[in-house]
């Protein structure tokens, strides 16, 4: 591997911080959702999580000791602007300043994501991402965060996985705010991307780099039948093209707007597209698995709450690949495929893998070790894909494992562990797993960068 490659680990504010009412933090949609009975598999919430708000110093030292040189964390909007709009909360900014400084003191480069899903609840009460005004409030908050931290943070991502915010948040309701709005979820896509564009325009400055983290994935048709190929076109449209095309080419895919009955609504937003398509310094790719889809015969009888408005009857097909505990099929070549797809759309654009990892049920041995061979195998395979691409001269600049440590996995609560470090939630003790030990060893063999 060439020197200068970024090797990092990622987390997100609500998943690790806890301390949900410290220093004047306001409530977010995830506080509300997680405290609503029936929404989270194990009935838990992020009130305490990994206590990263108190323990970040120790966590960043641990990250550095693993040989990683970058930390991707997210900034909680409700810590910086507790009610969603208005002035900055100095204590919130100070927390992220101390966190970024701890990174720098440990030789770790901070990569900040401005929105990893914790929308201030008062903004959801005013319509959330279905309300255009939220995009402007996001820009205002982002300016405050950037103004307060841009001397210590030089790498910025606007949004994390806007597909999830729109289609899990406003489509099937699996994520906060838990709404099921059918094709209106596409309005959330536009307002999120508008928020991205407004923010980039307002914060971009010399000497720093700015991007967005998406979750694109290869979408395959189960068979060569016209119906299955059409199903793949539809899902590829919703998952990939609905984000990549406006960002990279300044237009929305016409077929997706037609499938969803949204053509005229989007026509009225066209003036926003130049802002959304403003040049990026990089795209972050969060990759976990590919998807294979089929279209069963017949029309859908009644539209259901879905992540795929207009294509509710398209089903994911089991192709026999091994799966992680999430049920996600494992195919490391899918990472290569999706990076190559994006590279074809934007050949010069630097790419990062901003998340990649796997959930497995860990067990602790009698002497306190975690021998997570399955996770290790997953990470190894995906890192090998990245290293091959770099060796071929592909513009891949970094790899961030998801996650530095076990944490609150959204609607799965604490029942899914993705960390390369084990967290004992009763004591908050951290133990590096075998996957983490392997990564440390692997990184120790890299040329100094
Ligand atoms: C991604 C999220 C991240 C984490 C992983 C497993 O979709 O960005 O917060 O939950 O999945």
Coordinates of C-alpha atoms and ligand atoms in Angstrom, one line a residue:
X1 CA 0.0 0.0 0.0
X2 CA 1.3 3.4 -0.9
X3 CA 2.1 5.8 1.9
X4 CA -0.4 8.6 2.6
X5 CA -3.4 6.3 2.6
X6 CA -5.9 7.1 5.3
X7 CA -6.7 4.3 7.7
X8 CA -9.5 5.1 10.1
X9 CA -12.3 4.0 12.2
X10 CA -15.8 5.5 12.2
X11 CA -18.5 6.2 14.8
X12 CA -21.6 8.4 15.0
X13 CA -22.7 10.8 17.7
X14 CA -26.0 9.1 18.8
X15 CA -24.5 5.7 18.6
X16 CA -21.6 6.3 21.0
X17 CA -21.8 9.6 22.9
X18 CA -24.5 9.1 25.5
X19 CA -24.8 12.2 27.8
X20 CA -27.9 13.2 26.0
X21 CA -28.7 16.1 28.2
X22 CA -25.2 17.2 29.1
X23 CA -24.1 20.8 28.4
X24 CA -27.5 21.9 27.1
X25 CA -27.9 19.3 24.3
X26 CA -31.4 19.4 22.9
X27 CA -33.5 16.4 22.0
X28 CA -33.1 14.8 18.6
X29 CA -35.5 12.6 16.7
X30 CA -33.5 9.6 17.8
X31 CA -34.1 10.4 21.5
X32 CA -37.8 10.5 20.8
X33 CA -37.9 7.4 18.6
X34 CA -35.7 5.2 20.8
X35 CA -37.9 6.1 23.8
X36 CA -41.1 5.1 21.9
X37 CA -42.1 1.6 22.9
X38 CA -41.9 -1.0 20.2
X39 CA -39.4 0.8 17.9
X40 CA -36.1 -0.7 19.0
X41 CA -35.6 -4.5 18.9
X42 CA -34.1 -4.7 22.5
X43 CA -36.1 -1.8 23.9
X44 CA -32.9 0.3 24.5
X45 CA -31.9 3.8 23.7
X46 CA -28.7 5.9 23.3
X47 CA -28.9 7.7 26.7
X48 CA -25.7 6.2 27.8
X49 CA -24.3 4.3 24.8
X50 CA -20.5 4.1 25.0
X51 CA -20.2 7.1 27.2
X52 CA -17.9 8.5 24.5
X53 CA -18.8 12.0 25.6
X54 CA -16.8 11.4 28.8
X55 CA -14.4 8.7 27.5
X56 CA -13.4 10.1 24.1
X57 CA -9.8 10.8 25.3
X58 CA -9.3 7.1 26.1
X59 CA -11.1 6.0 22.9
X60 CA -8.9 8.2 20.7
X61 CA -5.8 6.9 22.4
X62 CA -7.0 3.4 21.8
X63 CA -7.7 4.2 18.1
X64 CA -4.1 5.6 17.7
X65 CA -2.6 2.5 19.4
X66 CA -4.3 0.4 16.8
X67 CA -2.1 2.2 14.3
X68 CA -5.1 4.1 12.7
X69 CA -4.4 7.6 11.5
X70 CA -7.9 9.0 11.2
X71 CA -11.1 9.2 13.1
X72 CA -14.5 9.7 11.5
X73 CA -17.0 11.0 14.0
X74 CA -20.2 12.9 13.6
X75 CA -21.2 16.2 15.2
X76 CA -24.6 16.1 16.9
X77 CA -26.6 19.1 15.6
X78 CA -28.6 19.3 18.9
X79 CA -25.4 19.8 20.8
X80 CA -24.4 22.8 18.7
X81 CA -27.9 24.2 18.1
X82 CA -30.1 22.6 20.7
X83 CA -33.5 23.6 19.3
X84 CA -32.4 23.3 15.7
X85 CA -32.2 27.0 14.9
X86 CA -30.6 29.9 16.6
X87 CA -27.3 30.7 18.1
X88 CA -24.5 28.2 18.8
X89 CA -24.2 26.5 22.2
X90 CA -20.6 27.2 23.3
X91 CA -20.4 24.0 25.4
X92 CA -21.4 21.8 22.5
X93 CA -18.7 23.3 20.3
X94 CA -16.2 23.0 23.0
X95 CA -16.8 19.2 23.3
X96 CA -16.0 18.7 19.6
X97 CA -13.0 21.0 19.9
X98 CA -11.6 18.9 22.7
X99 CA -12.4 15.8 20.7
X100 CA -10.6 17.1 17.6
X101 CA -7.7 18.3 19.7
X102 CA -7.4 14.9 21.3
X103 CA -7.2 13.4 17.8
X104 CA -4.4 15.8 16.7
X105 CA -2.4 15.2 19.9
X106 CA -2.5 11.5 19.1
X107 CA -1.5 11.9 15.4
X108 CA -5.0 11.1 14.3
X109 CA -6.7 13.2 11.6
X110 CA -10.3 14.2 12.4
X111 CA -13.0 13.6 9.8
X112 CA -16.3 15.2 10.8
X113 CA -19.7 14.3 9.5
X114 CA -22.2 17.1 10.1
X115 CA -25.4 15.0 9.9
X116 CA -25.5 11.4 11.0
X117 CA -29.3 11.3 11.6
X118 CA -29.8 13.2 14.8
X119 CA -32.2 15.9 13.6
X120 CA -33.2 18.3 16.4
X121 CA -36.8 17.3 17.4
X122 CA -38.3 20.8 17.1
X123 CA -37.4 20.7 13.4
X124 CA -39.1 17.4 13.0
X125 CA -42.1 18.9 14.7
X126 CA -42.1 21.5 12.0
X127 CA -42.1 18.9 9.2
X128 CA -38.6 17.5 9.4
X129 CA -36.9 16.7 6.1
X130 CA -40.2 16.9 4.2
X131 CA -40.0 20.7 5.0
X132 CA -37.7 22.7 2.7
X133 CA -36.9 25.0 5.6
X134 CA -34.9 22.1 7.3
X135 CA -32.3 22.4 4.5
X136 CA -31.7 26.0 5.4
X137 CA -31.6 25.3 9.1
X138 CA -29.0 22.6 8.4
X139 CA -26.9 25.1 6.5
X140 CA -27.1 27.6 9.4
X141 CA -26.1 24.9 11.9
X142 CA -23.3 23.7 9.7
X143 CA -21.9 27.2 9.4
X144 CA -21.8 27.5 13.2
X145 CA -20.1 24.1 13.5
X146 CA -17.6 24.9 10.8
X147 CA -16.8 28.4 12.0
X148 CA -16.2 27.0 15.5
X149 CA -14.0 24.1 14.5
X150 CA -12.4 24.7 11.1
X151 CA -9.0 25.4 12.6
X152 CA -8.9 21.9 14.0
X153 CA -11.0 19.9 11.6
X154 CA -10.0 20.0 7.9
X155 CA -12.1 17.1 6.5
X156 CA -15.8 17.5 6.4
X157 CA -18.7 15.4 5.3
X158 CA -22.1 17.0 5.0
X159 CA -24.5 14.1 5.3
X160 CA -24.2 10.4 6.2
X161 CA -26.3 8.1 4.0
X162 CA -29.2 10.4 3.0
X163 CA -30.8 7.2 1.5
X164 CA -31.4 6.0 5.1
X165 CA -32.6 9.4 6.4
X166 CA -35.2 9.6 3.6
X167 CA -36.3 6.0 3.0
X168 CA -35.9 4.5 6.5
X169 CA -37.0 7.7 8.2
X170 CA -39.9 8.7 6.0
X171 CA -40.4 5.5 3.8
X172 CA -40.7 2.4 5.9
X173 CA -40.4 4.1 9.3
X174 CA -37.7 1.8 10.6
X175 CA -35.6 4.7 11.6
X176 CA -36.5 8.0 13.3
X177 CA -38.7 9.9 12.9
X178 CA -40.6 6.6 12.0
X179 CA -42.8 8.1 9.3
X180 CA -44.4 6.2 6.4
X181 CA -45.0 8.7 3.7
X182 CA -44.8 6.7 0.5
X183 CA -43.4 8.7 -2.5
X184 CA -43.1 11.8 -0.3
X185 CA -39.9 10.3 1.0
X186 CA -38.4 11.5 -2.2
X187 CA -39.0 15.1 -1.1
X188 CA -36.8 14.3 1.9
X189 CA -34.1 13.1 -0.6
X190 CA -34.3 16.5 -2.3
X191 CA -34.3 18.5 0.9
X192 CA -31.3 16.5 2.2
X193 CA -29.4 17.1 -1.0
X194 CA -30.4 20.8 -0.9
X195 CA -29.1 21.0 2.6
X196 CA -25.8 19.4 1.4
X197 CA -25.5 22.0 -1.4
X198 CA -26.4 25.0 0.7
X199 CA -23.9 23.9 3.3
X200 CA -21.1 23.3 0.8
X201 CA -21.7 26.7 -0.7
X202 CA -21.6 28.3 2.7
X203 CA -18.6 26.6 4.4
X204 CA -16.2 25.7 1.6
X205 CA -12.8 27.2 2.3
X206 CA -9.2 26.9 1.1
X207 CA -7.1 24.2 2.6
X208 CA -9.9 21.9 3.8
X209 CA -11.8 19.2 1.9
X210 CA -15.5 18.6 1.7
X211 CA -17.5 15.6 0.7
X212 CA -20.6 13.5 1.5
X213 CA -20.9 9.9 2.7
X214 CA -23.4 7.8 0.6
X215 CA -24.4 4.1 0.8
X216 CA -24.5 3.1 -2.8
X217 CA -24.5 -0.6 -3.6
X218 CA -24.4 -2.9 -6.6
X219 CA -27.9 -4.0 -7.5
X220 CA -28.3 -7.2 -9.5
X221 CA -31.3 -8.7 -11.3
X222 CA -32.1 -12.3 -10.0
X223 CA -32.6 -13.5 -13.6
X224 CA -32.3 -12.1 -17.1
X225 CA -36.1 -11.8 -17.4
X226 CA -37.4 -8.3 -18.4
X227 CA -39.3 -8.1 -15.2
X228 CA -36.3 -8.8 -13.0
X229 CA -34.1 -6.5 -15.0
X230 CA -36.7 -3.8 -14.6
X231 CA -36.8 -4.4 -10.8
X232 CA -33.1 -3.9 -10.7
X233 CA -33.3 -0.7 -12.7
X234 CA -35.9 0.6 -10.2
X235 CA -34.0 -0.3 -7.1
X236 CA -30.7 0.9 -8.6
X237 CA -32.5 4.2 -9.4
X238 CA -33.7 4.7 -5.8
X239 CA -30.6 3.5 -4.1
X240 CA -27.8 4.9 -6.3
X241 CA -28.8 7.1 -9.2
X242 CA -31.2 9.2 -7.2
X243 CA -28.1 10.5 -5.3
X244 CA -25.2 10.1 -7.6
X245 CA -26.8 11.8 -10.6
X246 CA -27.9 15.0 -8.9
X247 CA -24.6 15.3 -7.1
X248 CA -22.3 14.5 -10.1
X249 CA -24.4 15.5 -13.1
X250 CA -26.9 18.0 -11.8
X251 CA -30.1 16.1 -12.7
X252 CA -32.4 13.6 -11.2
X253 CA -33.0 10.3 -13.0
X254 CA -36.2 10.8 -15.0
X255 CA -37.2 7.1 -14.8
X256 CA -37.2 7.2 -10.9
X257 CA -39.3 10.3 -10.8
X258 CA -41.8 8.6 -13.2
X259 CA -41.9 5.3 -11.3
X260 CA -42.8 7.3 -8.1
X261 CA -45.2 9.8 -9.7
X262 CA -42.9 12.7 -8.6
X263 CA -42.0 14.2 -12.0
X264 CA -43.9 17.5 -11.6
X265 CA -42.8 18.0 -7.9
X266 CA -39.2 17.7 -8.9
X267 CA -39.6 19.9 -12.0
X268 CA -40.5 22.7 -9.6
X269 CA -37.2 22.2 -7.7
X270 CA -34.9 22.4 -10.7
X271 CA -33.4 25.7 -9.7
X272 CA -31.7 23.9 -6.8
X273 CA -29.7 21.5 -8.9
X274 CA -26.7 23.7 -9.7
X275 CA -26.1 24.1 -5.9
X276 CA -26.5 20.3 -5.3
X277 CA -24.0 19.5 -8.1
X278 CA -21.3 21.9 -6.9
X279 CA -17.9 20.2 -7.1
X280 CA -17.0 17.8 -4.3
X281 CA -13.5 17.1 -3.0
X282 CA -14.4 13.5 -2.4
X283 CA -17.2 11.0 -2.1
X284 CA -17.4 8.7 0.9
X285 CA -18.8 5.2 0.2
X286 CA -20.3 3.2 3.1
X287 CA -20.4 -0.4 1.8
X288 CA -21.7 -3.4 3.5
X289 CA -23.4 -5.7 0.8
X290 CA -24.8 -6.0 -2.7
X291 CA -28.5 -6.6 -3.3
X292 CA -30.1 -9.0 -5.8
X293 CA -33.8 -8.3 -6.7
X294 CA -36.7 -9.9 -8.5
X295 CA -40.1 -8.7 -9.5
X296 CA -42.8 -11.2 -8.5
X297 CA -45.8 -11.6 -10.9
X298 CA -48.8 -9.4 -10.7
X299 CA -49.4 -5.9 -9.4
X300 CA -49.1 -5.0 -5.7
X301 CA -52.4 -5.4 -4.0
X302 CA -52.0 -2.5 -1.5
X303 CA -49.0 -0.2 -1.3
X304 CA -47.1 -0.9 1.9
X305 CA -44.7 1.2 4.0
X306 CA -41.6 0.7 2.1
X307 CA -38.1 1.9 1.4
X308 CA -38.9 1.6 -2.3
X309 CA -41.8 3.8 -3.2
X310 CA -43.3 3.0 -6.6
X311 CA -41.6 -0.4 -6.6
X312 CA -43.1 -1.9 -3.4
X313 CA -43.4 -5.4 -4.8
X314 CA -39.8 -5.8 -5.8
X315 CA -38.2 -8.3 -3.4
X316 CA -34.6 -9.0 -2.4
X317 CA -33.5 -12.5 -3.4
X318 CA -31.2 -14.9 -1.5
X319 CA -28.4 -15.9 -3.8
X320 CA -26.8 -18.2 -1.3
X321 CA -24.0 -16.0 -0.3
X322 CA -22.9 -16.3 3.4
X323 CA -24.5 -13.6 5.6
X324 CA -23.6 -11.5 8.6
X325 CA -25.8 -11.3 11.7
X326 CA -27.7 -8.5 10.0
X327 CA -28.6 -10.9 7.3
X328 CA -26.5 -8.9 4.8
X329 CA -24.9 -11.1 2.1
X330 CA -21.1 -10.9 2.0
X331 CA -19.4 -10.1 -1.3
X332 CA -16.2 -8.1 -1.1
X333 CA -16.1 -7.8 -4.9
X334 CA -19.2 -5.7 -4.6
X335 CA -17.1 -3.0 -3.0
X336 CA -14.9 -2.9 -6.1
X337 CA -17.9 -2.9 -8.3
X338 CA -19.5 0.1 -6.6
X339 CA -16.3 2.1 -6.4
X340 CA -15.7 1.5 -10.1
X341 CA -19.2 2.5 -11.0
X342 CA -18.7 5.9 -9.2
X343 CA -15.2 6.3 -10.7
X344 CA -16.7 6.0 -14.2
X345 CA -19.1 8.8 -13.4
X346 CA -16.4 11.0 -11.9
X347 CA -13.0 9.7 -13.0
X348 CA -10.8 12.2 -11.2
X349 CA -12.8 12.3 -7.9
X350 CA -11.1 11.0 -4.8
X351 CA -13.1 8.3 -3.1
X352 CA -12.9 7.0 0.5
X353 CA -14.5 3.9 2.0
X354 CA -16.1 5.8 4.9
X355 CA -17.7 2.7 6.5
X356 CA -17.3 -1.0 6.1
X357 CA -17.7 -3.8 8.7
X358 CA -19.8 -6.6 9.9
X359 CA -22.0 -7.6 12.9
X360 CA -21.6 -10.9 14.5
X361 CA -22.6 -12.1 18.0
X362 CA -19.3 -12.0 19.9
X363 CA -18.5 -14.1 22.9
X364 CA -15.9 -13.5 25.5
X365 CA -13.6 -16.3 26.3
X366 CA -12.7 -17.4 29.9
X367 CA -9.5 -15.2 29.7
X368 CA -11.4 -12.2 28.4
X369 CA -10.6 -12.4 24.7
X370 CA -12.9 -11.9 21.7
X371 CA -11.9 -14.2 18.8
X372 CA -14.1 -12.7 16.1
X373 CA -12.8 -14.7 13.2
X374 CA -15.9 -14.0 11.0
X375 CA -15.6 -10.3 11.4
X376 CA -11.9 -10.5 10.8
X377 CA -12.4 -12.4 7.6
X378 CA -15.0 -9.9 6.4
X379 CA -12.7 -6.9 7.1
X380 CA -9.7 -8.7 5.6
X381 CA -11.5 -9.4 2.3
X382 CA -12.7 -5.9 1.9
X383 CA -9.4 -4.3 2.8
X384 CA -7.8 -6.6 0.2
X385 CA -10.1 -5.1 -2.4
X386 CA -9.1 -1.6 -1.4
X387 CA -5.4 -2.4 -1.6
X388 CA -5.7 -4.0 -5.0
X389 CA -7.5 -0.9 -6.3
X390 CA -4.8 1.4 -4.9
X391 CA -2.1 -0.8 -6.5
X392 CA -3.9 -0.3 -9.8
X393 CA -3.7 3.5 -9.4
X394 CA -7.4 3.9 -8.6
X395 CA -8.1 7.2 -6.7
X396 CA -9.1 5.5 -3.4
X397 CA -7.7 7.6 -0.6
X398 CA -8.8 5.9 2.6
X399 CA -10.6 3.1 4.4
X400 CA -12.6 3.6 7.6
X401 CA -13.8 0.5 9.5
X402 CA -17.3 0.5 11.0
X403 CA -16.9 0.7 13.8
X404 CA -14.2 1.6 16.2
X405 CA -16.2 -0.1 19.0
X406 CA -19.5 -1.8 19.5
X407 CA -22.3 0.7 19.8
X408 CA -26.0 1.5 19.5
X409 CA -27.1 0.0 16.2
X410 CA -30.2 2.1 15.6
X411 CA -33.4 0.1 15.6
X412 CA -31.4 -3.0 16.7
X413 CA -30.2 -1.3 19.9
X414 CA -27.2 -3.0 21.5
X415 CA -28.1 -6.4 20.0
X416 CA -25.7 -6.0 17.0
X417 CA -22.0 -5.5 17.5
X418 CA -19.9 -4.0 14.7
X419 CA -16.8 -3.0 16.7
X420 CA -13.2 -4.0 16.3
X421 CA -13.2 -3.2 20.0
X422 CA -15.6 -4.9 22.3
X423 CA -17.6 -2.8 24.7
X424 CA -18.9 -4.4 28.0
X425 CA -22.0 -2.2 28.4
X426 CA -22.2 -2.9 32.1
X427 CA -18.7 -1.6 32.9
X428 CA -17.9 0.4 29.8
X429 CA -14.6 -1.6 29.6
X430 CA -13.1 -1.7 26.1
X431 CA -11.3 -4.8 24.8
X432 CA -9.6 -5.0 21.4
X433 CA -11.0 -7.9 19.5
X434 CA -9.0 -10.3 17.3
X435 CA -10.1 -8.2 14.2
X436 CA -8.6 -5.1 15.9
X437 CA -5.4 -7.0 16.7
X438 CA -5.2 -8.2 13.1
X439 CA -5.7 -4.6 11.8
X440 CA -3.0 -3.3 14.1
X441 CA -0.6 -5.9 12.9
X442 CA -1.5 -5.3 9.3
X443 CA -1.0 -1.5 9.7
X444 CA 2.3 -2.0 11.4
X445 CA 3.5 -3.5 8.1
X446 CA 2.5 -0.5 6.0
X447 CA 5.2 1.9 4.7
X448 CA 5.4 5.0 6.9
X449 CA 3.2 7.7 5.5
Ligands
LIG1 C1 -24.7 2.4 8.4 C2 -24.7 3.6 9.3 C3 -23.9 3.4 10.6 C4 -24.1 2.0 11.1 C5 -23.8 1.0 10.0 C6 -23.9 -0.5 10.4 O1 -25.9 2.4 7.6 O2 -24.3 4.7 8.7 O3 -24.3 4.4 11.5 O4 -25.3 1.8 11.7 O5 -24.7 1.2 8.9

